[in-house]
Amino acid sequence: MANLHLCSSGFFFLILCFVPVIFSRSLQNQETFIVHVSKSEKPALFSSHHHWHSSILESLSPSPHPTKLLYSYELAANGFSARITAAQAAELRRIPGVISVIPDRVRQLHTTRTPHFLGLADSQGLWAETNYADDVIIGVLDTGIWPERPSFSDEGLSPVPATWKGTCQTGVGFSASACNRKIIGARAYFSGYESAVRRSLQGSSDFKSARDTDGHGTHTASTAAGSFVKNASFFQYARGEARGMASRARIAAYKICWELGCYDSDILAAMDQAIADGVHIISLSVGSSGRPPAYYRDSIAIGAFGAMQHGVVVSCSAGNSGPGPYTAVNIAPWIITVGASTIDREFLADVILGDGRVFSGVSLYSGDSLGDSKLPLVYAGDCGDRYCYSGTLDSSKVAGKIVVCDRGGNARVAKGSAVKTAGGLGMILANTEENGEELLADSHLIPGTMIGEIAGNTLKDYIHSDPSPTATIVFRGTVIGDSPPAPRVAAFSSRGPNYRTAEILKPDVIAPGVNILAGWSGYSSPTSLSIDPRRVEFNIISGTSMSCPHVSGVAALLRKAFPTWSPAAIKSALVTTSYSLDSSGRPITDLSTSKQSNPFVHGAGHIDPNKALNPGLIYDLNPQDYVSFLCSIGYDSRQIAVFVKDSPYAQLCEHKLTSPGNLNYPSFAVVFDSDGDEVVKYTRTVTNVGDEVDAVYEVKVESPQGVEITVLPNKLEFSAKNRTQSYEITFTKINGIKNSASFGSIQWSDGSHIVRSPVAVSFNSGYIASM
């Protein structure tokens, strides 16, 4: 089951969003398994793969409960999912043609200003060149969609693209009229979910249809491809013109996530159908809890490989489990993995102490203010519970006061509710070391604000040193500007090194994911809490779930501009044109430490859509290149056959790479083990896609500390006959290095283009093997 990569006003989804549902696994208890089979071994007597899959199940030994085929997969994967016993699963593994049998996994769910921040403009650049990605189809796999929102108006759109093969699936609360020329398709996938939780969705609080009761799917869909909406806002905040990154692109909504999460069998079925329907982009803000599984056991990686084989770009959230290392998920090299960062907009709510000191905070509170008078100030840790859990605060110590609550544990907005129930009048949410100076604006139910760790510690010192500490909160509304500089990487944003393959840098890029305004469900409150009666058309939330659809929308624009480009070429354009300096001209900051970020945190850097329109050079890849990569990390023929449905086993690794780092990736990750070689060599091939056919590119190297980099040749000369050129890059370790990692870059330039690749070097790495 997967994690929706959202940091809502209440929860960090992915860290502690849902409690996993755990069931007994005795040999005769049924559960869902995903079965991968060899497409070439289907007996000719079966008219279809579905017929073959059904026959395989019928051949199994009987059990107390009948087997049930849930889905057959043909494009994203080759195989099926079924409800069977563990004993039958063991029997399946011995049947000829069956490659692997994997238990179903549950995963969790992990804007008016962002187009301007990204440099997108109506008059020039990527929007103007692509007509806002008109006719490009984005498949959004999420919690569904609320079609009545103005972000999904089809006014001014041309007819549904002739290439579209999908449908508008009707269901509870979702009629055929819910689709239009913007939402051109909608489906719901729940067989795996119902099988796992052992009850029907019929009669539950969730619509058994593509209608979104959560809000997450509506938010991500409108971020990627929402139509132009005037005077959009969340209450009085962020008022302006809202539109998605690709505002004329079409949306196909695939509902895969339900109350208790998102199951792999449903995700894989949706990916399979999205490919068949004709989507160009898959946007997936969902991922695993904990460490990412091996690629051949990761249904998202498997489905994304199938999509890539059909020319579909797959953009995924990196996860919200930062700031620890090795926390990024969706890390297969054929996926665009997206971290989260801030934009140049804040929703300021300052704390003013009785002694006159002012500390900046953020809030989306929309009720009555506290007034001019300062109120008594207390620390929740002195009043029953530092985290302000419901029912834990002593009302005799809290009533009539502003309470400082520590961040963590329970929902951020729920802390204010606990303070209100105990008689408190206001709440200050203080970050701890885990979140540092990361500030997430919440729509609090009482006057409340969030402050950073440094300010929080100062407030607690003030409370414990002043005999009569007082404070107030002043709400300053929406503030746009360069102070603080932007972008900055969110503390929650998951990061590298890559847990499975340290030679592949992840995340790939960062994009806006903090305090993002977009459409919302009419069913759920803006805080997703039952105690909140409010309903809104737009909501402001944070998470890599929000950064992912920004990249999905930009990828749609690039797909429109370059319809023949491969998914790898589109990723290369995004990666090599990204930037690593903030609006002040200094290196991007990591909000978890308030120090300089690095490629393990931000990948290549922050996306720059207009520069991606003209990248100069691209690092391209095809499906066979990725197979060679899988061979290089030690996968055997059966494991690789999960990805490659048609090729004979014996031929899969004929072109094995000497190292996984030799994959023609647009970034570099190098590992020096203590007992390994002190020289690492990689080869790369670039293709000239610039307007100047006879271009000459020269290299500039920024070597990481402790490493010497040489590039041969140091000049690449292109012509009409030679549009591709290769170079070798050598990394030599210099003795005496004490750091565990260091960073640099290489860039190629012809005077008008800068093609930049980050370099991340790990020393004495204990990274996890790919197996």
Short mmCIF file of C-alpha atoms in Angstrom, two decimals, residues 154-498:
data_model
loop_
_atom_site.label_atom_id
_atom_site.label_comp_id
_atom_site.label_asym_id
_atom_site.label_seq_id
_atom_site.Cartn_x
_atom_site.Cartn_y
_atom_site.Cartn_z
CA ASP A 154 -13.56 23.24 -20.46
CA GLU A 155 -14.38 26.72 -21.73
CA GLY A 156 -12.35 27.50 -24.84
CA LEU A 157 -10.94 24.00 -25.23
CA SER A 158 -11.00 22.15 -28.52
CA PRO A 159 -12.73 18.75 -28.85
CA VAL A 160 -11.39 15.74 -26.98
CA PRO A 161 -8.18 14.54 -28.72
CA ALA A 162 -8.86 11.87 -31.33
CA THR A 163 -6.11 9.71 -29.81
CA TRP A 164 -8.04 9.31 -26.55
CA LYS A 165 -9.34 5.76 -25.99
CA GLY A 166 -10.59 6.09 -22.42
CA THR A 167 -14.01 6.51 -20.89
CA CYS A 168 -15.93 8.36 -18.22
CA GLN A 169 -16.89 5.61 -15.78
CA THR A 170 -20.11 6.33 -13.93
CA GLY A 171 -20.60 5.43 -10.29
CA VAL A 172 -21.90 6.70 -6.97
CA GLY A 173 -22.05 10.50 -7.18
CA PHE A 174 -20.32 10.53 -10.58
CA SER A 175 -22.41 10.71 -13.76
CA ALA A 176 -21.20 10.82 -17.35
CA SER A 177 -21.87 14.56 -17.38
CA ALA A 178 -19.06 15.01 -14.84
CA CYS A 179 -16.61 14.64 -17.72
CA ASN A 180 -16.08 17.31 -20.36
CA ARG A 181 -13.32 18.50 -22.67
CA LYS A 182 -11.04 19.13 -19.65
CA ILE A 183 -11.75 15.97 -17.61
CA ILE A 184 -11.87 13.59 -20.55
CA GLY A 185 -11.80 10.38 -18.54
CA ALA A 186 -12.40 9.07 -15.03
CA ARG A 187 -12.17 5.60 -13.51
CA ALA A 188 -12.04 4.06 -10.04
CA TYR A 189 -9.96 1.06 -8.91
CA PHE A 190 -10.95 -0.63 -5.68
CA SER A 191 -10.81 -4.41 -6.09
CA GLY A 192 -7.44 -4.68 -4.36
CA TYR A 193 -8.55 -2.34 -1.59
CA GLU A 194 -11.80 -4.20 -0.91
CA SER A 195 -9.94 -7.50 -0.97
CA ALA A 196 -7.41 -6.28 1.59
CA VAL A 197 -9.82 -4.64 4.04
CA ARG A 198 -12.36 -7.44 3.51
CA ARG A 199 -15.37 -5.23 3.10
CA SER A 200 -17.14 -3.45 0.29
CA LEU A 201 -16.93 0.28 -0.23
CA GLN A 202 -20.70 0.27 -0.70
CA GLY A 203 -22.21 2.33 2.10
CA SER A 204 -18.83 3.71 3.27
CA SER A 205 -18.03 7.40 3.64
CA ASP A 206 -16.05 7.23 0.38
CA PHE A 207 -17.81 7.36 -2.98
CA LYS A 208 -17.37 4.11 -4.91
CA SER A 209 -16.54 6.13 -8.00
CA ALA A 210 -13.99 8.62 -9.28
CA ARG A 211 -15.46 11.37 -7.07
CA ASP A 212 -12.89 12.73 -4.63
CA THR A 213 -13.91 12.81 -0.96
CA ASP A 214 -10.38 13.51 0.31
CA GLY A 215 -9.33 16.59 -1.69
CA HIS A 216 -5.81 15.39 -2.49
CA GLY A 217 -6.60 14.24 -6.04
CA THR A 218 -8.49 17.43 -6.88
CA HIS A 219 -5.52 19.45 -5.62
CA THR A 220 -2.91 17.54 -7.64
CA ALA A 221 -5.02 17.47 -10.82
CA SER A 222 -5.66 21.20 -10.73
CA THR A 223 -1.98 21.89 -9.99
CA ALA A 224 -0.89 19.92 -13.05
CA ALA A 225 -3.55 21.02 -15.53
CA GLY A 226 -6.17 23.26 -13.92
CA SER A 227 -7.91 25.81 -16.12
CA PHE A 228 -7.56 29.57 -15.65
CA VAL A 229 -9.61 30.85 -12.67
CA LYS A 230 -9.90 34.52 -11.68
CA ASN A 231 -9.98 35.67 -8.05
CA ALA A 232 -9.07 32.30 -6.60
CA SER A 233 -8.10 32.25 -2.94
CA PHE A 234 -8.24 30.36 0.33
CA PHE A 235 -10.41 32.69 2.42
CA GLN A 236 -8.47 35.98 2.12
CA TYR A 237 -5.12 34.32 1.39
CA ALA A 238 -3.24 33.97 -1.93
CA ARG A 239 -5.86 35.83 -3.92
CA GLY A 240 -5.15 35.98 -7.63
CA GLU A 241 -5.40 34.07 -10.89
CA ALA A 242 -5.11 30.31 -10.44
CA ARG A 243 -4.10 27.93 -13.20
CA GLY A 244 -2.27 24.66 -13.55
CA MET A 245 1.14 24.30 -15.11
CA ALA A 246 -0.43 23.05 -18.36
CA SER A 247 -3.77 24.81 -18.28
CA ARG A 248 -5.04 23.49 -21.64
CA ALA A 249 -3.88 19.92 -21.10
CA ARG A 250 -6.57 17.29 -20.59
CA ILE A 251 -7.03 15.33 -17.36
CA ALA A 252 -7.76 11.65 -16.98
CA ALA A 253 -8.51 10.88 -13.32
CA TYR A 254 -7.81 7.38 -11.98
CA LYS A 255 -8.95 6.93 -8.38
CA ILE A 256 -6.60 4.48 -6.67
CA CYS A 257 -6.59 5.69 -3.05
CA TRP A 258 -9.25 5.17 -0.42
CA GLU A 259 -9.75 5.74 3.29
CA LEU A 260 -7.00 3.33 4.40
CA GLY A 261 -4.60 3.89 1.53
CA CYS A 262 -3.68 2.78 -1.97
CA TYR A 263 -2.97 -0.83 -2.91
CA ASP A 264 -0.41 -1.93 -5.49
CA SER A 265 -2.88 -4.15 -7.33
CA ASP A 266 -5.15 -1.14 -7.92
CA ILE A 267 -2.23 1.17 -8.77
CA LEU A 268 -0.88 -1.27 -11.35
CA ALA A 269 -4.36 -1.73 -12.88
CA ALA A 270 -4.74 2.05 -13.19
CA MET A 271 -1.30 2.43 -14.79
CA ASP A 272 -2.12 -0.39 -17.19
CA GLN A 273 -5.38 1.27 -18.20
CA ALA A 274 -3.86 4.75 -18.43
CA ILE A 275 -1.34 3.47 -20.98
CA ALA A 276 -4.13 1.79 -22.97
CA ASP A 277 -6.27 4.94 -22.78
CA GLY A 278 -3.53 7.01 -24.39
CA VAL A 279 -2.20 9.30 -21.66
CA HIS A 280 1.11 11.06 -22.31
CA ILE A 281 2.03 11.78 -18.68
CA ILE A 282 1.34 9.83 -15.48
CA SER A 283 1.38 11.93 -12.31
CA LEU A 284 1.62 9.83 -9.15
CA SER A 285 1.92 11.48 -5.71
CA VAL A 286 2.01 8.14 -3.93
CA GLY A 287 4.79 5.99 -2.49
CA SER A 288 5.91 3.32 -0.06
CA SER A 289 6.25 3.65 3.68
CA GLY A 290 9.78 3.18 4.91
CA ARG A 291 12.54 2.05 2.60
CA PRO A 292 11.70 1.60 -1.08
CA PRO A 293 11.39 -2.04 -2.16
CA ALA A 294 13.74 -3.61 -4.70
CA TYR A 295 12.80 -2.51 -8.20
CA TYR A 296 11.53 -5.96 -9.25
CA ARG A 297 9.22 -6.04 -6.20
CA ASP A 298 8.08 -2.40 -6.53
CA SER A 299 4.80 -2.24 -8.47
CA ILE A 300 5.17 1.49 -9.11
CA ALA A 301 8.65 0.93 -10.59
CA ILE A 302 7.34 -2.01 -12.66
CA GLY A 303 4.32 -0.07 -13.93
CA ALA A 304 6.45 2.99 -14.67
CA PHE A 305 8.82 0.84 -16.73
CA GLY A 306 5.88 -0.38 -18.81
CA ALA A 307 4.71 3.21 -19.24
CA MET A 308 8.19 4.32 -20.30
CA GLN A 309 8.26 1.55 -22.91
CA HIS A 310 5.13 3.11 -24.40
CA GLY A 311 6.58 6.64 -24.38
CA VAL A 312 4.71 7.80 -21.28
CA VAL A 313 6.53 10.12 -18.84
CA VAL A 314 6.06 9.10 -15.19
CA SER A 315 6.50 11.81 -12.54
CA CYS A 316 6.41 10.78 -8.86
CA SER A 317 6.78 12.40 -5.46
CA ALA A 318 9.97 11.62 -3.53
CA GLY A 319 8.12 11.33 -0.22
CA ASN A 320 7.73 13.31 2.99
CA SER A 321 10.08 11.32 5.24
CA GLY A 322 12.88 13.89 5.36
CA PRO A 323 15.20 15.13 6.60
CA GLY A 324 16.93 11.77 7.11
CA PRO A 325 19.20 10.24 4.46
CA TYR A 326 18.08 7.35 2.20
CA THR A 327 14.43 8.38 2.61
CA ALA A 328 13.54 9.09 -1.03
CA VAL A 329 11.14 6.62 -2.66
CA ASN A 330 10.07 6.12 -6.29
CA ILE A 331 13.79 6.04 -7.10
CA ALA A 332 13.91 3.88 -10.24
CA PRO A 333 15.98 5.71 -12.88
CA TRP A 334 13.10 5.68 -15.42
CA ILE A 335 10.95 7.77 -13.01
CA ILE A 336 11.22 11.54 -12.50
CA THR A 337 11.57 11.79 -8.70
CA VAL A 338 10.52 15.17 -7.29
CA GLY A 339 11.38 16.83 -3.98
CA ALA A 340 9.61 19.86 -2.46
CA SER A 341 10.67 23.47 -2.03
CA THR A 342 9.29 26.88 -1.15
CA ILE A 343 8.24 29.78 -3.36
CA ASP A 344 8.51 33.54 -2.85
CA ARG A 345 5.19 33.81 -1.02
CA GLU A 346 4.56 33.68 2.71
CA PHE A 347 1.43 33.92 4.86
CA LEU A 348 2.91 35.83 7.75
CA ALA A 349 1.61 35.74 11.30
CA ASP A 350 4.10 37.29 13.73
CA VAL A 351 4.48 36.57 17.43
CA ILE A 352 5.05 39.74 19.45
CA LEU A 353 6.30 39.20 23.01
CA GLY A 354 5.61 41.36 25.99
CA ASP A 355 9.19 42.64 25.92
CA GLY A 356 8.73 43.84 22.32
CA ARG A 357 10.60 41.11 20.47
CA VAL A 358 9.01 39.93 17.21
CA PHE A 359 9.29 36.44 15.70
CA SER A 360 8.04 35.68 12.21
CA GLY A 361 5.61 32.83 11.74
CA VAL A 362 3.08 31.65 9.18
CA SER A 363 -0.63 30.94 9.36
CA LEU A 364 -3.84 30.66 7.32
CA TYR A 365 -6.12 31.50 10.23
CA SER A 366 -9.18 33.36 8.96
CA GLY A 367 -11.25 34.18 12.06
CA ASP A 368 -11.30 37.04 14.53
CA SER A 369 -7.91 38.34 15.67
CA LEU A 370 -6.66 38.43 19.26
CA GLY A 371 -6.83 42.20 19.38
CA ASP A 372 -4.18 44.65 20.52
CA SER A 373 -3.79 43.46 24.10
CA LYS A 374 -1.15 40.90 24.95
CA LEU A 375 -2.24 37.70 26.66
CA PRO A 376 -0.50 35.47 29.19
CA LEU A 377 1.84 32.99 27.51
CA VAL A 378 2.44 29.40 28.68
CA TYR A 379 4.31 26.33 27.42
CA ALA A 380 2.18 23.23 26.90
CA GLY A 381 4.91 21.10 28.44
CA ASP A 382 4.15 22.84 31.74
CA CYS A 383 0.40 22.33 31.31
CA GLY A 384 0.07 18.60 30.75
CA ASP A 385 1.54 17.72 27.35
CA ARG A 386 4.11 19.48 25.13
CA TYR A 387 2.41 18.17 21.95
CA CYS A 388 -1.08 19.34 22.94
CA TYR A 389 -2.94 16.09 22.44
CA SER A 390 -6.69 16.33 22.89
CA GLY A 391 -7.72 16.03 26.54
CA THR A 392 -4.20 16.31 27.97
CA LEU A 393 -4.03 20.01 28.81
CA ASP A 394 -4.85 21.36 32.29
CA SER A 395 -7.56 23.96 31.71
CA SER A 396 -6.67 25.74 34.96
CA LYS A 397 -3.26 26.53 33.48
CA VAL A 398 -4.38 27.16 29.88
CA ALA A 399 -7.68 29.10 30.07
CA GLY A 400 -7.46 32.64 28.72
CA LYS A 401 -3.87 32.21 27.53
CA ILE A 402 -1.76 31.63 24.42
CA VAL A 403 -0.19 28.18 24.50
CA VAL A 404 3.12 27.17 22.89
CA CYS A 405 2.79 23.59 21.55
CA ASP A 406 5.66 21.55 20.13
CA ARG A 407 5.32 20.23 16.59
CA GLY A 408 5.10 16.47 16.17
CA GLY A 409 2.90 13.53 17.11
CA ASN A 410 -0.65 14.66 16.38
CA ALA A 411 -2.16 16.83 13.66
CA ARG A 412 -0.94 20.40 13.69
CA VAL A 413 -4.43 21.92 13.54
CA ALA A 414 -5.70 19.43 16.13
CA LYS A 415 -3.25 20.96 18.62
CA GLY A 416 -5.13 24.25 18.39
CA SER A 417 -8.41 22.43 18.89
CA ALA A 418 -7.02 20.88 22.08
CA VAL A 419 -5.97 24.31 23.30
CA LYS A 420 -9.42 25.72 22.52
CA THR A 421 -11.16 22.86 24.34
CA ALA A 422 -9.02 23.59 27.42
CA GLY A 423 -10.03 27.27 27.32
CA GLY A 424 -6.96 28.67 25.58
CA LEU A 425 -7.33 31.67 23.29
CA GLY A 426 -4.39 31.17 20.94
CA MET A 427 -1.73 28.66 19.92
CA ILE A 428 1.88 28.99 18.80
CA LEU A 429 3.22 25.88 17.10
CA ALA A 430 6.99 25.60 17.66
CA ASN A 431 9.24 23.51 15.47
CA THR A 432 11.67 21.09 17.09
CA GLU A 433 15.06 19.95 15.81
CA GLU A 434 13.45 17.51 13.36
CA ASN A 435 11.84 20.29 11.28
CA GLY A 436 14.23 23.16 11.94
CA GLU A 437 13.15 26.38 10.25
CA GLU A 438 10.59 24.83 7.88
CA LEU A 439 7.30 26.76 8.18
CA LEU A 440 4.01 25.29 6.91
CA ALA A 441 0.94 27.53 6.94
CA ASP A 442 -2.21 25.91 8.40
CA SER A 443 -5.84 26.99 8.49
CA HIS A 444 -6.05 26.93 12.29
CA LEU A 445 -9.38 26.81 14.09
CA ILE A 446 -8.20 29.31 16.71
CA PRO A 447 -5.69 32.18 16.35
CA GLY A 448 -2.48 30.27 15.72
CA THR A 449 0.85 30.44 13.96
CA MET A 450 3.92 28.28 13.33
CA ILE A 451 7.45 29.43 14.18
CA GLY A 452 10.87 27.87 13.60
CA GLU A 453 12.97 25.91 16.06
CA ILE A 454 15.22 28.86 16.99
CA ALA A 455 12.27 31.14 17.75
CA GLY A 456 10.50 28.32 19.59
CA ASN A 457 13.44 27.76 21.91
CA THR A 458 13.65 31.50 22.55
CA LEU A 459 9.94 31.63 23.46
CA LYS A 460 10.32 28.77 25.93
CA ASP A 461 13.32 30.50 27.53
CA TYR A 462 11.25 33.69 27.80
CA ILE A 463 8.35 31.81 29.40
CA HIS A 464 10.62 30.20 31.99
CA SER A 465 12.62 33.35 32.78
CA ASP A 466 9.99 36.10 32.85
CA PRO A 467 7.64 36.15 35.85
CA SER A 468 4.72 37.32 33.70
CA PRO A 469 5.32 36.32 30.05
CA THR A 470 2.83 37.70 27.55
CA ALA A 471 2.40 37.71 23.78
CA THR A 472 0.02 38.27 20.91
CA ILE A 473 -0.21 37.09 17.29
CA VAL A 474 -0.55 39.59 14.44
CA PHE A 475 -1.80 38.20 11.12
CA ARG A 476 -0.24 40.04 8.18
CA GLY A 477 -1.80 38.10 5.30
CA THR A 478 -0.13 37.25 1.99
CA VAL A 479 3.37 38.64 1.49
CA ILE A 480 5.36 38.23 -1.74
CA GLY A 481 9.04 39.07 -1.97
CA ASP A 482 12.66 37.95 -1.78
CA SER A 483 12.87 37.83 2.00
CA PRO A 484 13.34 35.08 2.90
CA PRO A 485 15.02 33.97 -0.33
CA ALA A 486 13.42 31.24 -2.41
CA PRO A 487 13.49 28.43 -3.17
CA ARG A 488 14.47 26.58 0.01
CA VAL A 489 14.15 22.81 0.41
CA ALA A 490 11.42 21.66 2.79
CA ALA A 491 12.61 19.68 5.80
CA PHE A 492 9.96 17.03 5.14
CA SER A 493 11.19 16.46 1.57
CA SER A 494 12.70 12.97 1.30
CA ARG A 495 16.27 12.75 0.13
CA GLY A 496 19.14 10.57 -1.01
CA PRO A 497 21.49 8.89 -1.32
CA ASN A 498 19.57 6.40 -3.42
#
